[in-house]
Amino acid sequence: MTDYSIQELMIIASAREIKDGELVFVGMRLPITAYGVARLTHAPDAVGLFECGVARYAPATDMLYTMGDPPNQLNAAWTTGLIPVMSQLQRGRVDAGFIGGAEVDRYGNVNTSYIGDFNNPKIKLPGSGGAADIAAMSKRLLVIINHEQRRLVEKVDFVTSPGYLDGGDSRATAGLKGGPSAIITDLAILRPYGPDNEMHLASLHQGHSVEEVQEKTGWNLKVLPQMVETPPPSAEEMAALHEIDKEGFWR
Amino acid sequence: MKKKILPLKDAIARFVVANSSVVLGAVLEPDVPFAATHEIIRQGIKGLNVIAPISDASTDMLIGAGCCNEVTGAWVGNVSGGLGHNYRRAFEDPDAAAVKLHDHSNFSIAMALMAGAYGMPYAPIRSILGSDITKSNPDMMMAENPFSDDREPVILVPPLVPDVAVVVVQRADVFGNNHHWGSRGVVQEAALAAENVIVLANEIVEPGVIASDPSRVLVPGYLVSAVCHVPAAAHPSPQTGCWKRDNAFFGDYHAESRSVEGFDKWLQEWILGVEDHAAYCQKLGSQLEDLRITGSNLAAPTNYAAG
C-alpha cells in the first residue's frame, strides 16, 4: 500500500462523495483537488462550479489561489456572471457543494461570520461568501474541517450556512431541502442519522480511536451502529491525486 | 458621442464624493479596482458605504484608512491570509472606529444589485433561508410566496442602487465603450444599477475594436461617466489575459497589517507616499512585470457579417 498523508486521505474521502455526472460547487484548495481526483477515477462527467461565474469539465491545470485566477478561466466550460451559475442552486440543479468553516455543530450548521454575539463579537470572521447559498440550496452539503473541540461545537454562535438547524424537521420547516451529508475531518467522517438528523461518527480514519474522536468533539458524539473504518486510498486514487498534485503540495 | 476619458485622479475626485455608496469590485476575486481604492485613500474621501461581494483586501484597506464606515458585502478578508485585520479591529477593538455591516451572501447581494439594475422593487430569494444572515441584516424581510399553496417561506431583498460603480476592463475606447472577458461575478448588474460608472481600462483602443465585437461589451459607453487608462488597475488581484495574481503582495499586506502601526507604515509606503498609480507600478518594478501575462490563447474569430 502506498503511503499517504492525512490531507491526501481527506481529499480522497471527499472525492468519493462526488458521483458521476453531478454538478458540484468545488471551492478552492482541498475540495478542488478532490474534484480532480473524482474526475480521473469514478466521476469523469462531474462538472465543477465556481461562484464567480465559472463552470468547468476538468480542474485547471495550473495552481489556483482564487477561483477567478487566469488558469481557471482558460478552457472553462463557461465563464459568465455569478447569477447564471449560483442560480442553478436555487433552481435545484446542484447535487453537492463543499464548504469549510470556523465552527460546525451537531446538526451540521456552519459558522464563518461571528464568534460570540453578532452585535458585539469576540471575533469577526470574513462572512458567508457563497457558503450560505451552497448550504441552503445544494442537495448534499459536504463540510471540510479540522477535528478540534473548539471547531466541532454543540451549537454554533451564528448559523452562516444552514445544516439541519435545530435538528428534526426544522430544516424542512425553514423551507429547505437537502442538508449536510458528511463532515469530513482529519480524524473521521460524520454523517446525519435518525429522525433528529444529528451528526454521528460514521467512518473512522486508520490509526484513530472512537474515544479520541469523541474527546475532540464538542458534543456527546454518538457512533453509528454500522460505523466503518475509512477505506485507505487505493493505488488508482493515489495515482490520480499524484497526477493532479504534481508538486506534492498535499503530501 | 462625447469623449469621457479622464485621469483617474479627476474621475475619483469628481464622482466619488464623501458619504456616498461605491461599488469597488464586483467580479469577486479578480478585477478588484485597487487603483481606485488607493486613489480614494490618497484623496481622503470619508464616510463611504463600500459595496463589494468579495473584494479581497480592498475593503480592509479602506476601513484601515478611515474612508469607509459602512460595508455592504458577503465576505471581507484577505484570500491569501484569511482574516482582514482592519475589518476585525473595527468589530472587536473598542478603540477602533466602528463599521456598520450590511451582511449578505454572494447570492443575496447579487440579487440586490440585480433588483437595482432592473428597477425591481425587491428580489425574492430562497437562498439563505435558515441562515442567521437574515437576523444580522435587518434590511431583508421574511415573507411568504403568494403564489404557493403551502405558504412557502421566501426572503425579500431590497434593491441596491449605488452612487458609483468602479469597474476594471481589459480594453475600452475614449467614449467608455468597453470589452470584458472571463468570469464577471456581478459587475454587470453593479454597473447597470449605479448612478455613475467609472471604467478603468488596461488598454485604450480605437472605437472600431470595441464595435467589432458587441457581444463582449460589459456596459456601453452611453452608461459610462468616465473612462480612465489605468494599466494593472487591479494589482494585486488578477485580470484575465492581462495580469496574474500577486500572492506575495497579499501575503505581505496580511503580515504587515496585523497591527495598527504596521498597517499605517504599509499605507504610507504603498499608497500615501506614492504619487499615483503610475508611480505605484514603477515602485513595483520587476515584481509587476513578472505578473504580466505574455502567453497567447486567442478565441476563435466571430463573424457578425450582415449579408
Coordinates of C-alpha atoms in Angstrom, one line a residue:
Chain A
M1 CA 0.0 0.0 0.0
T2 CA 1.2 3.5 -0.9
D3 CA 1.9 5.9 2.0
Y4 CA -0.4 8.8 2.2
S5 CA -0.7 12.0 4.3
I6 CA -3.8 12.8 6.3
Q7 CA -4.7 15.6 3.9
E8 CA -4.4 13.2 1.0
L9 CA -6.8 10.9 2.8
M10 CA -9.2 13.8 3.3
I11 CA -9.0 14.7 -0.4
I12 CA -9.7 11.1 -1.4
A13 CA -12.6 10.7 1.1
S14 CA -14.0 14.0 -0.4
A15 CA -13.6 12.7 -3.9
R16 CA -15.7 9.6 -3.1
E17 CA -18.6 11.9 -2.2
I18 CA -18.8 13.2 -5.8
K19 CA -20.9 11.0 -8.1
D20 CA -20.5 10.7 -11.9
G21 CA -22.4 13.4 -13.8
E22 CA -23.1 15.6 -10.8
L23 CA -22.9 19.4 -10.6
V24 CA -20.7 20.3 -7.7
F25 CA -19.6 23.6 -6.1
V26 CA -15.9 22.6 -5.6
G27 CA -14.5 25.6 -3.9
M28 CA -10.7 26.0 -3.6
R29 CA -7.7 24.0 -2.4
L30 CA -8.7 20.7 -0.9
P31 CA -12.1 20.2 -2.5
I32 CA -11.0 21.4 -5.9
T33 CA -8.2 18.7 -5.7
A34 CA -10.9 16.2 -4.7
Y35 CA -12.9 17.1 -7.7
G36 CA -9.9 16.4 -9.9
V37 CA -9.4 13.0 -8.3
A38 CA -13.1 12.2 -8.7
R39 CA -13.0 13.1 -12.4
L40 CA -9.9 10.9 -13.0
T41 CA -11.4 7.9 -11.2
H42 CA -15.1 7.2 -10.8
A43 CA -16.8 10.5 -11.9
P44 CA -15.4 11.5 -15.4
D45 CA -18.5 13.6 -16.1
A46 CA -18.8 15.6 -12.9
V47 CA -19.0 19.3 -13.5
G48 CA -17.2 21.8 -11.3
L49 CA -19.0 25.1 -10.5
F50 CA -17.4 28.3 -9.1
E51 CA -19.4 31.2 -7.5
C52 CA -17.5 33.9 -9.5
G53 CA -19.2 32.6 -12.7
V54 CA -17.2 29.7 -13.9
A55 CA -18.2 26.1 -14.8
R56 CA -15.5 23.5 -15.8
Y57 CA -15.4 20.0 -17.1
A58 CA -12.0 19.5 -15.6
P59 CA -10.0 21.4 -12.9
A60 CA -7.4 23.9 -14.1
T61 CA -4.0 22.5 -14.8
D62 CA -2.1 25.3 -13.2
M63 CA -2.1 26.3 -9.5
L64 CA -5.0 28.4 -8.3
Y65 CA -5.0 30.9 -5.4
T66 CA -8.5 32.1 -6.1
M67 CA -11.4 30.8 -8.2
G68 CA -11.1 33.7 -10.6
D69 CA -7.4 33.3 -11.4
P70 CA -6.4 33.1 -15.1
P71 CA -5.9 29.3 -15.1
N72 CA -9.5 28.8 -14.0
Q73 CA -10.7 30.9 -17.0
L74 CA -8.7 29.1 -19.6
N75 CA -10.6 26.3 -21.3
A76 CA -13.5 26.7 -18.9
A77 CA -16.9 25.2 -19.9
W78 CA -18.4 28.6 -19.2
T79 CA -17.3 31.9 -18.0
T80 CA -20.2 34.1 -17.1
G81 CA -21.8 36.0 -14.3
L82 CA -22.4 34.9 -10.7
I83 CA -26.2 34.8 -11.1
P84 CA -26.3 32.3 -14.0
V85 CA -24.0 29.9 -12.1
M86 CA -25.3 30.4 -8.5
S87 CA -29.0 30.4 -9.6
Q88 CA -28.5 26.8 -10.5
L89 CA -28.5 26.2 -6.8
Q90 CA -31.9 27.8 -6.3
R91 CA -33.1 26.1 -9.5
G92 CA -32.5 22.8 -7.7
R93 CA -29.9 21.5 -10.2
V94 CA -26.8 21.4 -7.9
D95 CA -26.1 18.0 -6.4
A96 CA -23.4 18.8 -3.9
G97 CA -21.2 21.6 -2.6
F98 CA -18.1 21.8 -0.4
I99 CA -17.6 24.4 2.3
G100 CA -15.2 24.9 5.2
G101 CA -15.7 27.0 8.3
A102 CA -14.5 28.1 11.7
E103 CA -17.2 26.0 13.6
V104 CA -19.7 23.3 12.8
D105 CA -22.2 21.9 15.2
R106 CA -24.1 18.7 16.0
Y107 CA -26.7 19.4 13.3
G108 CA -24.1 20.4 10.7
N109 CA -24.7 24.2 10.8
V110 CA -21.6 26.1 9.9
N111 CA -20.3 29.4 11.2
T112 CA -18.0 31.7 9.2
S113 CA -19.3 35.0 10.5
Y114 CA -19.0 35.8 14.2
I115 CA -17.6 34.2 17.3
G116 CA -19.7 35.5 20.2
D117 CA -22.8 37.7 19.9
F118 CA -23.1 39.2 16.4
N119 CA -23.9 42.6 18.0
N120 CA -20.6 42.6 19.9
P121 CA -18.4 39.8 18.5
K122 CA -15.3 38.4 20.1
I123 CA -14.0 37.6 16.7
K124 CA -15.3 38.9 13.3
L125 CA -14.8 36.3 10.7
P126 CA -14.9 37.1 6.9
G127 CA -18.5 36.1 6.4
S128 CA -20.5 33.8 4.1
G129 CA -19.2 34.5 0.6
G130 CA -21.3 31.9 -1.2
A131 CA -21.3 29.3 1.6
A132 CA -24.8 30.1 2.9
D133 CA -26.2 29.7 -0.6
I134 CA -24.4 26.4 -1.2
A135 CA -25.5 25.1 2.2
A136 CA -29.1 26.1 1.8
M137 CA -29.6 25.0 -1.8
S138 CA -27.4 22.1 -2.7
K139 CA -28.9 18.6 -2.4
R140 CA -25.9 17.5 -0.3
L141 CA -23.6 19.7 1.7
L142 CA -20.1 18.5 2.4
V143 CA -18.2 20.2 5.2
I144 CA -14.4 20.0 5.4
I145 CA -12.9 21.0 8.8
N146 CA -10.1 20.1 11.2
H147 CA -11.2 18.0 14.1
E148 CA -10.8 20.1 17.2
Q149 CA -13.1 20.7 20.2
R150 CA -13.3 24.4 19.5
R151 CA -14.4 23.8 15.9
L152 CA -16.9 20.9 16.4
V153 CA -19.2 22.6 18.8
E154 CA -22.5 21.8 20.4
K155 CA -24.1 24.8 18.8
V156 CA -22.5 27.4 16.5
D157 CA -22.6 31.0 17.7
F158 CA -24.1 32.1 14.3
V159 CA -25.6 30.0 11.6
T160 CA -23.9 31.4 8.5
S161 CA -24.6 28.2 6.5
P162 CA -27.7 26.2 7.5
G163 CA -27.3 22.5 8.2
Y164 CA -30.3 20.8 9.9
L165 CA -30.7 23.9 12.1
D166 CA -32.2 22.6 15.4
G167 CA -32.5 19.1 14.2
G168 CA -35.6 17.0 13.4
D169 CA -37.7 18.7 10.7
S170 CA -36.5 22.2 11.5
R171 CA -34.7 22.5 8.2
A172 CA -37.8 21.5 6.2
T173 CA -39.9 23.9 8.2
A174 CA -37.5 26.7 7.2
G175 CA -38.3 25.9 3.6
L176 CA -35.1 24.0 2.8
K177 CA -34.5 20.6 1.2
G178 CA -31.2 18.8 1.1
G179 CA -28.8 19.2 4.0
P180 CA -25.3 18.1 5.2
S181 CA -24.4 14.6 4.2
A182 CA -20.9 14.5 5.6
I183 CA -18.5 16.3 7.8
I184 CA -15.0 15.2 6.6
T185 CA -12.3 15.8 9.2
D186 CA -8.7 14.8 9.7
L187 CA -9.9 12.0 12.1
A188 CA -13.2 10.8 10.8
I189 CA -16.3 11.3 8.7
L190 CA -19.5 12.3 10.5
R191 CA -23.0 11.7 8.9
P192 CA -26.5 12.6 9.9
Y193 CA -28.5 9.7 11.4
G194 CA -32.0 9.2 12.7
P195 CA -35.1 11.4 12.7
D196 CA -33.2 14.1 14.6
N197 CA -30.6 14.4 11.8
E198 CA -27.8 14.6 14.4
M199 CA -24.3 14.1 13.1
H200 CA -22.9 10.7 14.1
L201 CA -19.5 9.1 13.8
A202 CA -19.8 7.1 10.6
S203 CA -16.3 6.4 9.5
L204 CA -13.0 6.4 11.4
H205 CA -9.7 7.1 9.7
Q206 CA -7.0 4.5 10.3
G207 CA -4.9 5.0 13.4
H208 CA -7.5 6.8 15.4
S209 CA -9.9 5.6 18.0
V210 CA -13.6 6.3 18.7
E211 CA -12.6 7.7 22.1
E212 CA -10.1 10.1 20.5
V213 CA -12.7 11.4 18.1
Q214 CA -15.3 11.8 20.9
E215 CA -12.8 13.6 23.0
K216 CA -12.1 16.1 20.3
T217 CA -15.8 16.7 19.6
G218 CA -17.6 19.4 21.5
W219 CA -20.9 17.4 21.8
N220 CA -21.7 14.0 23.0
L221 CA -20.8 12.3 19.7
K222 CA -22.8 9.1 19.1
V223 CA -21.4 6.3 17.0
L224 CA -23.4 4.8 14.1
P225 CA -24.1 1.1 14.6
Q226 CA -22.7 0.5 11.2
M227 CA -19.5 2.6 11.6
V228 CA -16.7 1.6 9.4
E229 CA -13.0 2.3 9.0
T230 CA -12.4 4.8 6.3
P231 CA -11.0 2.7 3.4
P232 CA -7.4 3.8 2.8
P233 CA -6.7 5.3 -0.6
S234 CA -6.4 2.8 -3.4
A235 CA -3.5 2.8 -5.8
E236 CA -5.8 4.2 -8.5
E237 CA -6.9 7.0 -6.3
M238 CA -3.3 7.9 -5.3
A239 CA -2.2 7.8 -8.9
A240 CA -5.0 10.3 -9.8
L241 CA -4.1 12.5 -6.9
H242 CA -0.4 12.5 -7.9
E243 CA -1.3 13.4 -11.4
I244 CA -3.1 16.5 -10.2
D245 CA -0.8 17.3 -7.3
K246 CA 2.4 17.1 -9.3
E247 CA 4.3 19.4 -6.9
G248 CA 3.4 17.3 -3.8
F249 CA 1.6 20.2 -2.1
W250 CA -0.7 17.8 -0.2
R251 CA 2.0 15.1 0.5
Chain B
M1 CA -20.6 60.8 -28.9
K2 CA -18.8 62.5 -26.0
K3 CA -15.3 61.6 -25.0
K4 CA -15.2 60.5 -21.4
I5 CA -11.5 59.9 -20.9
L6 CA -10.2 61.4 -17.7
P7 CA -7.2 60.9 -15.5
L8 CA -8.1 58.5 -12.6
K9 CA -7.4 61.3 -10.1
D10 CA -10.0 63.5 -11.7
A11 CA -12.6 60.8 -12.1
I12 CA -12.4 59.8 -8.5
A13 CA -12.5 63.5 -7.3
R14 CA -15.5 64.2 -9.5
F15 CA -17.7 61.1 -9.0
V16 CA -16.7 59.6 -5.6
V17 CA -18.0 62.1 -3.0
A18 CA -17.9 61.8 0.8
N19 CA -20.7 59.7 2.3
S20 CA -21.7 58.1 -1.0
S21 CA -22.1 54.4 -1.8
V22 CA -19.4 52.9 -4.1
V23 CA -19.0 49.5 -5.7
L24 CA -15.3 48.7 -5.5
G25 CA -15.0 45.3 -7.1
A26 CA -17.9 43.1 -8.1
V27 CA -16.1 40.4 -10.1
L28 CA -15.3 38.7 -6.7
E29 CA -11.5 38.0 -6.5
P30 CA -10.3 39.2 -9.9
D31 CA -10.6 42.7 -11.4
V32 CA -10.7 44.4 -8.0
P33 CA -10.2 48.2 -8.8
F34 CA -7.3 48.6 -6.3
A35 CA -6.0 51.7 -8.2
A36 CA -9.3 53.4 -7.4
T37 CA -9.2 52.1 -3.8
H38 CA -5.8 53.7 -3.4
E39 CA -6.8 57.0 -5.1
I40 CA -9.8 57.3 -2.7
I41 CA -7.5 56.8 0.2
R42 CA -5.0 59.4 -1.2
Q43 CA -7.8 61.9 -1.6
G44 CA -9.0 61.2 2.0
I45 CA -12.6 60.7 0.9
K46 CA -14.6 59.7 4.1
G47 CA -17.9 58.2 5.1
L48 CA -18.2 55.7 2.2
N49 CA -20.5 52.7 2.0
V50 CA -18.3 50.3 0.2
I51 CA -20.3 47.7 -1.8
A52 CA -18.4 44.6 -2.8
P53 CA -19.4 40.9 -2.6
I54 CA -15.8 39.8 -2.1
S55 CA -13.1 42.3 -2.9
D56 CA -10.1 40.6 -1.3
A57 CA -8.1 43.1 0.8
S58 CA -9.5 46.3 -0.8
T59 CA -12.3 46.8 1.7
D60 CA -9.8 46.1 4.6
M61 CA -7.6 48.9 3.3
L62 CA -10.4 51.4 3.1
I63 CA -11.5 50.6 6.6
G64 CA -8.0 50.9 7.9
A65 CA -7.5 54.2 6.2
G66 CA -10.7 55.6 7.7
C67 CA -12.5 56.0 4.4
C68 CA -15.5 53.8 5.0
N69 CA -17.9 53.4 7.8
E70 CA -20.4 51.1 6.1
V71 CA -19.7 47.8 4.3
T72 CA -22.3 46.0 2.1
G73 CA -20.8 42.6 1.3
A74 CA -20.7 38.9 1.6
W75 CA -17.0 38.3 2.6
V76 CA -14.3 40.7 3.8
G77 CA -10.8 39.4 4.4
N78 CA -7.7 38.6 2.5
V79 CA -7.8 35.5 0.4
S80 CA -4.1 34.8 0.8
G81 CA -4.1 35.4 4.6
G82 CA -7.6 34.6 5.7
L83 CA -8.9 37.3 8.0
G84 CA -8.7 41.0 7.4
H85 CA -7.1 42.7 10.4
N86 CA -8.6 46.2 10.0
Y87 CA -12.0 44.6 9.4
R88 CA -11.6 42.6 12.6
R89 CA -10.4 45.6 14.6
A90 CA -13.5 47.6 13.5
F91 CA -15.7 45.0 15.2
E92 CA -13.6 43.7 18.0
D93 CA -11.5 46.7 19.2
P94 CA -13.4 49.3 21.2
D95 CA -10.7 51.8 20.3
A96 CA -11.2 51.4 16.5
A97 CA -13.8 53.3 14.5
A98 CA -16.8 51.1 14.1
V99 CA -18.1 49.9 10.7
K100 CA -21.7 49.1 10.0
L101 CA -22.1 45.9 8.1
H102 CA -24.9 45.2 5.7
D103 CA -24.4 41.4 5.8
H104 CA -25.1 39.3 2.7
S105 CA -24.3 36.1 1.0
N106 CA -22.9 36.2 -2.5
F107 CA -26.3 35.4 -4.0
S108 CA -28.3 37.8 -1.9
I109 CA -26.0 40.8 -2.7
A110 CA -26.1 39.7 -6.4
M111 CA -29.9 39.7 -6.3
A112 CA -29.9 43.1 -4.6
L113 CA -27.7 44.6 -7.4
M114 CA -29.9 42.8 -10.0
A115 CA -33.0 44.4 -8.4
G116 CA -31.2 47.7 -8.6
A117 CA -30.1 47.2 -12.2
Y118 CA -33.6 46.1 -13.5
G119 CA -35.7 48.5 -11.4
M120 CA -37.3 45.7 -9.5
P121 CA -38.9 46.8 -6.2
Y122 CA -37.2 43.9 -4.4
A123 CA -35.8 40.4 -5.2
P124 CA -37.5 37.4 -3.7
I125 CA -35.0 34.6 -2.9
R126 CA -34.9 31.1 -1.4
S127 CA -31.2 31.0 -1.0
I128 CA -30.0 31.8 2.6
L129 CA -33.3 30.6 4.2
G130 CA -32.3 29.2 7.5
S131 CA -29.2 31.4 7.7
D132 CA -28.8 33.9 10.6
I133 CA -27.8 36.5 8.0
T134 CA -31.5 37.4 7.9
K135 CA -31.2 38.3 11.6
S136 CA -27.9 40.2 11.5
N137 CA -29.1 42.1 8.4
P138 CA -32.4 43.8 9.2
D139 CA -32.6 45.2 5.6
M140 CA -34.0 41.8 4.4
M141 CA -37.6 40.7 5.1
M142 CA -39.1 37.3 5.6
A143 CA -42.3 36.7 3.7
E144 CA -44.5 34.0 2.1
N145 CA -44.7 33.3 -1.5
P146 CA -48.1 34.5 -2.5
F147 CA -48.2 32.0 -5.4
S148 CA -47.6 28.9 -3.3
D149 CA -50.2 26.7 -1.8
D150 CA -48.2 25.9 1.3
R151 CA -47.1 29.4 2.4
E152 CA -43.6 28.7 1.2
P153 CA -41.1 31.0 3.0
V154 CA -39.1 33.5 0.9
I155 CA -36.7 36.3 1.7
L156 CA -37.2 39.7 0.2
V157 CA -34.0 41.6 -0.6
P158 CA -34.3 45.3 -1.2
P159 CA -32.6 46.8 -4.3
L160 CA -29.1 48.3 -4.2
V161 CA -28.7 51.5 -6.2
P162 CA -25.0 52.5 -5.7
D163 CA -24.0 56.1 -6.4
V164 CA -20.9 54.9 -8.2
A165 CA -19.5 51.6 -9.6
V166 CA -15.9 51.3 -10.5
V167 CA -15.2 48.5 -13.0
V168 CA -12.0 47.1 -14.4
V169 CA -11.9 46.0 -18.0
Q170 CA -9.3 44.7 -20.5
R171 CA -10.0 47.4 -23.1
A172 CA -12.1 50.5 -23.7
D173 CA -12.4 53.3 -26.2
V174 CA -12.4 57.0 -25.3
F175 CA -16.2 57.1 -25.3
G176 CA -16.3 54.5 -22.5
N177 CA -17.4 51.5 -24.6
N178 CA -15.5 48.5 -23.4
H179 CA -14.8 44.8 -23.6
H180 CA -14.6 42.5 -20.6
W181 CA -14.0 38.8 -20.8
G182 CA -13.6 36.0 -18.3
S183 CA -16.0 35.4 -15.4
R184 CA -17.6 38.6 -14.3
G185 CA -19.3 38.0 -10.9
V186 CA -22.0 40.6 -10.5
V187 CA -20.1 43.5 -12.1
Q188 CA -22.6 44.0 -15.0
E189 CA -25.5 44.2 -12.6
A190 CA -23.5 46.6 -10.4
A191 CA -22.7 48.9 -13.4
L192 CA -26.3 48.8 -14.6
A193 CA -27.6 49.6 -11.1
A194 CA -25.2 52.5 -10.4
E195 CA -25.9 56.2 -11.0
N196 CA -22.3 56.6 -12.3
V197 CA -19.9 54.1 -13.8
I198 CA -16.1 54.7 -13.8
V199 CA -14.3 52.3 -16.2
L200 CA -10.6 51.5 -15.6
A201 CA -9.1 50.1 -18.8
N202 CA -5.9 48.2 -19.1
E203 CA -5.7 49.5 -22.7
I204 CA -7.4 52.2 -24.7
V205 CA -8.2 51.1 -28.2
E206 CA -9.8 52.5 -31.4
P207 CA -13.6 52.6 -31.2
G208 CA -13.7 50.1 -34.1
V209 CA -12.1 47.4 -31.9
I210 CA -14.9 47.5 -29.4
A211 CA -17.6 47.9 -32.1
S212 CA -16.2 44.8 -33.9
D213 CA -17.5 42.5 -31.1
P214 CA -20.5 44.0 -29.4
S215 CA -21.3 40.7 -27.5
R216 CA -18.2 41.2 -25.4
V217 CA -19.3 44.7 -24.2
L218 CA -19.7 44.8 -20.4
V219 CA -21.6 48.1 -20.4
P220 CA -21.9 50.5 -23.3
G221 CA -20.3 53.9 -23.3
Y222 CA -23.7 55.8 -23.0
L223 CA -23.9 54.4 -19.4
V224 CA -20.4 55.3 -18.5
S225 CA -19.4 58.6 -16.7
A226 CA -15.7 58.4 -17.0
V227 CA -13.1 56.1 -18.6
C228 CA -9.5 56.0 -17.3
H229 CA -6.5 54.4 -18.8
V230 CA -5.0 52.5 -15.9
P231 CA -2.8 49.5 -16.8
A232 CA -2.7 47.0 -13.9
A233 CA -5.5 48.8 -12.2
A234 CA -6.4 45.5 -10.4
H235 CA -3.0 44.8 -9.0
P236 CA -2.5 42.7 -6.8
S237 CA -5.7 40.9 -8.0
P238 CA -5.6 39.2 -11.4
Q239 CA -7.1 40.2 -14.7
T240 CA -7.9 37.6 -17.3
G241 CA -5.5 37.7 -20.3
C242 CA -3.5 40.6 -18.7
W243 CA -2.2 40.1 -15.2
K244 CA -1.6 37.2 -12.8
R245 CA -2.4 37.4 -9.1
D246 CA 0.3 38.8 -6.9
N247 CA 0.1 36.4 -4.0
A248 CA 3.2 37.6 -2.3
F249 CA 1.9 41.2 -2.2
F250 CA -1.4 40.0 -0.5
G251 CA 0.7 37.9 1.9
D252 CA 2.9 40.8 2.8
Y253 CA -0.1 43.1 3.3
H254 CA -1.6 40.5 5.6
A255 CA 1.5 40.2 7.7
E256 CA 2.1 44.0 7.9
S257 CA -1.5 45.0 8.7
R258 CA -1.6 42.7 11.8
S259 CA -1.0 45.8 14.0
V260 CA -2.3 49.3 13.5
E261 CA 1.2 50.6 13.4
G262 CA 2.2 48.0 10.8
F263 CA -0.8 49.0 8.7
D264 CA 0.0 52.7 8.9
K265 CA 3.5 52.0 7.8
W266 CA 2.3 49.9 4.9
L267 CA -0.2 52.6 4.0
Q268 CA 2.5 55.2 3.9
E269 CA 4.8 53.1 1.9
W270 CA 2.4 51.8 -0.8
I271 CA -0.4 54.4 -1.0
L272 CA 0.1 57.8 0.8
G273 CA 3.7 58.1 -0.1
V274 CA 3.1 57.2 -3.7
E275 CA 2.1 60.0 -6.1
D276 CA -0.3 58.0 -8.3
H277 CA -0.9 54.6 -9.8
A278 CA 1.8 55.0 -12.4
A279 CA 4.3 55.6 -9.5
Y280 CA 2.9 52.6 -7.7
C281 CA 3.6 50.4 -10.8
Q282 CA 7.0 51.9 -11.1
K283 CA 7.7 51.1 -7.4
L284 CA 6.6 47.5 -8.0
G285 CA 9.1 47.3 -10.9
S286 CA 10.1 43.8 -11.9
Q287 CA 7.6 42.3 -9.4
L288 CA 4.8 43.7 -11.5
E289 CA 6.5 42.8 -14.8
D290 CA 6.7 39.2 -13.7
L291 CA 2.9 39.1 -13.4
R292 CA 2.3 40.3 -16.9
I293 CA 0.6 37.5 -19.0
T294 CA 2.6 37.1 -22.1
G295 CA 1.1 33.8 -23.5
S296 CA -1.4 33.7 -26.2
N297 CA -4.7 31.7 -26.1
L298 CA -6.9 33.5 -28.6
A299 CA -10.6 32.9 -29.1
A300 CA -11.9 31.9 -32.5
P301 CA -12.9 34.9 -34.7
T302 CA -16.6 35.7 -34.6
N303 CA -18.5 36.7 -37.8
Y304 CA -21.1 39.5 -37.5
A305 CA -21.5 40.0 -41.2
A306 CA -25.0 41.2 -42.3
G307 CA -25.0 39.8 -45.7

